[in-house]
């Protein structure tokens, strides 16, 4: 049986979802239930809807808490919480029918904790107690102590910037049934059109979540992880087509809606968007990858490993992996995606194999490898994952890497080579080397290009992809240093007046017209097209800490600190040097606030960055060398390049 076949088999059949898996329920006393769960839908797992009908409770004198599926497709789109009557719920109702489970063990009705906690999950207080233990998880790291700001006056104002940031981060918190579950994308009172900035974006929440973890506030992160997991496999369609199972939403919103058939009551509803309502209908490939990365960070920071060990969470990880590891038409180990699949979620010429997705994919694979519990059902997926890790790192290190030496090689490439031994495997025409790059490439330093396709290299520097390749060890140690060398050498272009440029350079003129479709929001040096995004500070900081060069991040933070608060925490800045607040930039953008806070907190305690860093372990290095020596095709490649990457 082939790996992918086996992987598919591992996922076929009923997928147990939270609250409802057999092992979970087998531990419960079904004789005296005070909670009931209704199971529905076999193949696509459970869509659970919290449903508490107070009138029925009052009539019968007993409380109902039930997870039920409505038949209409509309009703599948939301996770509901009729929480306004939560306190009155107790007792028993047996809502029977095929696939109904009756569950009991709730002594006290707590809508959120009951909903997101399995019986084996630690209560919040217990998690808090683990804080003391977490030190052990993070303290074994030999990372540099970072100096604090010397100037006392500066320190005071900086502290007040931090205080303000915390205040605003807390104000951005979104609650569901009374518990925090995420942060709103922007809290801009001056903006006339909200669009979807009032939603909780998965990618935007990551720095918020990390900031809360660093503060020891674990509950919001745990809730976020478990609720978004609930949204993962919901049936969503666009023009009668549903995305692959395992896709995580780009964002979700808590809506308060009138209760069906009861005018006097309302219910809270979690409504996810998988891209079917998003501008441009972009599918969020990065959401699931970020979710996995945050899950690992949560476990490492809080010491609470019970969340990642839960069956529903394990299933969630596998579903994301299954989607990413599925066979397709592609010959490359990189993930093939449409345009706008990540932080850059508009047409910007990213379609194909964009670096950001590959770096997050690699990182998520490593994190999953650490978290997947070894059991019969995961052997195949772990094998597939290991193979992919090795192939992916080889591919990126070898073919995405560019520096003066490599650029000169490309400049002298022969083309139209038909053979297994081709040096110019992707048939890159040297004329593709853009004039700006000839000038721009420093003598010391290098970076990963933005995308690689047949006969096409996207030479733009994309910051997040490069930074996360360092953080995740997708690139070698030498390459990691070279990326930081380049950042230092090109400071005036990448940082200038506000860190950090999302990509360099901007698309201009005809290129802008063709590649963005004349997007007026992505004009040169604005927004995704060479705009400067303060949120990138946190990824920069982790990369610098990992490479023992925190002073680079400190410098960038100091630049941001000079104006970010006065400027009201913009989403992005415009112009080549990042001098103006972005034309359409939101103010009080949460991930600008959280990104700054995470950078500050990590610079003050660099060892904490460990929760996000992944090292290349010896097992992987061995597998890498076995693979390159065992694969006859690889042997045909140029010898020097193979040796370079067996580290
Ligand atoms: C913009 C950004 C995207 C972000 C969203 C919410 O669409 O491009 O990355 O997630 O705003 O802040």
PDB file of N, CA, C and O in Angstrom, residues 3-4 39 48 59 142 146 209 218-219 320 370 441 455 577 609:
ATOM      1  N   UNK A   3       2.039   5.169   0.488  1.00  0.00           N
ATOM      2  CA  UNK A   3       1.888   6.022   1.669  1.00  0.00           C
ATOM      3  C   UNK A   3       0.610   6.836   1.646  1.00  0.00           C
ATOM      4  O   UNK A   3      -0.152   6.850   2.602  1.00  0.00           O
ATOM      5  N   UNK A   4       0.383   7.444   0.489  1.00  0.00           N
ATOM      6  CA  UNK A   4      -0.781   8.319   0.452  1.00  0.00           C
ATOM      7  C   UNK A   4      -2.068   7.517   0.572  1.00  0.00           C
ATOM      8  O   UNK A   4      -3.033   7.949   1.195  1.00  0.00           O
ATOM      9  N   UNK A  39     -25.029  12.897  18.224  1.00  0.00           N
ATOM     10  CA  UNK A  39     -24.045  12.629  17.201  1.00  0.00           C
ATOM     11  C   UNK A  39     -24.738  12.623  15.846  1.00  0.00           C
ATOM     12  O   UNK A  39     -25.830  12.109  15.705  1.00  0.00           O
ATOM     13  N   UNK A  48     -20.983  20.064  15.747  1.00  0.00           N
ATOM     14  CA  UNK A  48     -21.638  20.144  17.047  1.00  0.00           C
ATOM     15  C   UNK A  48     -22.199  21.533  17.269  1.00  0.00           C
ATOM     16  O   UNK A  48     -21.507  22.526  17.072  1.00  0.00           O
ATOM     17  N   UNK A  59     -39.851  24.187  31.440  1.00  0.00           N
ATOM     18  CA  UNK A  59     -41.070  23.372  31.382  1.00  0.00           C
ATOM     19  C   UNK A  59     -40.881  22.024  32.045  1.00  0.00           C
ATOM     20  O   UNK A  59     -41.678  21.556  32.812  1.00  0.00           O
ATOM     21  N   UNK A 142      20.221  27.890  25.775  1.00  0.00           N
ATOM     22  CA  UNK A 142      21.333  28.800  25.969  1.00  0.00           C
ATOM     23  C   UNK A 142      21.195  29.989  25.032  1.00  0.00           C
ATOM     24  O   UNK A 142      21.812  30.064  23.988  1.00  0.00           O
ATOM     25  N   UNK A 146      19.328  39.780  26.851  1.00  0.00           N
ATOM     26  CA  UNK A 146      19.311  40.999  26.052  1.00  0.00           C
ATOM     27  C   UNK A 146      19.285  42.197  26.973  1.00  0.00           C
ATOM     28  O   UNK A 146      18.526  42.246  27.928  1.00  0.00           O
ATOM     29  N   UNK A 209      -2.165  35.602  20.685  1.00  0.00           N
ATOM     30  CA  UNK A 209      -2.089  34.385  21.507  1.00  0.00           C
ATOM     31  C   UNK A 209      -0.732  34.260  22.171  1.00  0.00           C
ATOM     32  O   UNK A 209      -0.641  33.937  23.360  1.00  0.00           O
ATOM     33  N   UNK A 218      -3.451  31.772  29.776  1.00  0.00           N
ATOM     34  CA  UNK A 218      -3.559  30.636  28.854  1.00  0.00           C
ATOM     35  C   UNK A 218      -4.979  30.377  28.350  1.00  0.00           C
ATOM     36  O   UNK A 218      -5.179  29.758  27.316  1.00  0.00           O
ATOM     37  N   UNK A 219      -5.949  30.819  29.121  1.00  0.00           N
ATOM     38  CA  UNK A 219      -7.333  30.425  28.827  1.00  0.00           C
ATOM     39  C   UNK A 219      -7.779  30.836  27.423  1.00  0.00           C
ATOM     40  O   UNK A 219      -8.352  30.046  26.680  1.00  0.00           O
ATOM     41  N   UNK A 320      -5.508  18.389   8.979  1.00  0.00           N
ATOM     42  CA  UNK A 320      -4.749  19.447   8.293  1.00  0.00           C
ATOM     43  C   UNK A 320      -3.617  18.814   7.478  1.00  0.00           C
ATOM     44  O   UNK A 320      -3.391  19.135   6.315  1.00  0.00           O
ATOM     45  N   UNK A 370       6.237  16.504  16.536  1.00  0.00           N
ATOM     46  CA  UNK A 370       6.487  16.533  17.973  1.00  0.00           C
ATOM     47  C   UNK A 370       5.225  16.191  18.763  1.00  0.00           C
ATOM     48  O   UNK A 370       5.297  15.618  19.844  1.00  0.00           O
ATOM     49  N   UNK A 441      21.664  42.916  -4.574  1.00  0.00           N
ATOM     50  CA  UNK A 441      22.243  41.789  -3.832  1.00  0.00           C
ATOM     51  C   UNK A 441      23.551  42.191  -3.151  1.00  0.00           C
ATOM     52  O   UNK A 441      24.508  42.603  -3.801  1.00  0.00           O
ATOM     53  N   UNK A 455      10.493  27.510 -15.411  1.00  0.00           N
ATOM     54  CA  UNK A 455      10.958  28.699 -16.138  1.00  0.00           C
ATOM     55  C   UNK A 455      10.609  30.011 -15.449  1.00  0.00           C
ATOM     56  O   UNK A 455      10.488  31.055 -16.087  1.00  0.00           O
ATOM     57  N   UNK A 577      10.146  54.295   2.222  1.00  0.00           N
ATOM     58  CA  UNK A 577      10.786  54.245   3.542  1.00  0.00           C
ATOM     59  C   UNK A 577       9.787  54.030   4.683  1.00  0.00           C
ATOM     60  O   UNK A 577      10.134  54.107   5.852  1.00  0.00           O
ATOM     61  N   UNK A 609      11.323  32.351  23.532  1.00  0.00           N
ATOM     62  CA  UNK A 609      11.138  32.197  22.081  1.00  0.00           C
ATOM     63  C   UNK A 609      11.161  30.730  21.670  1.00  0.00           C
ATOM     64  O   UNK A 609      10.723  30.370  20.571  1.00  0.00           O
TER      65      UNK A 609
END
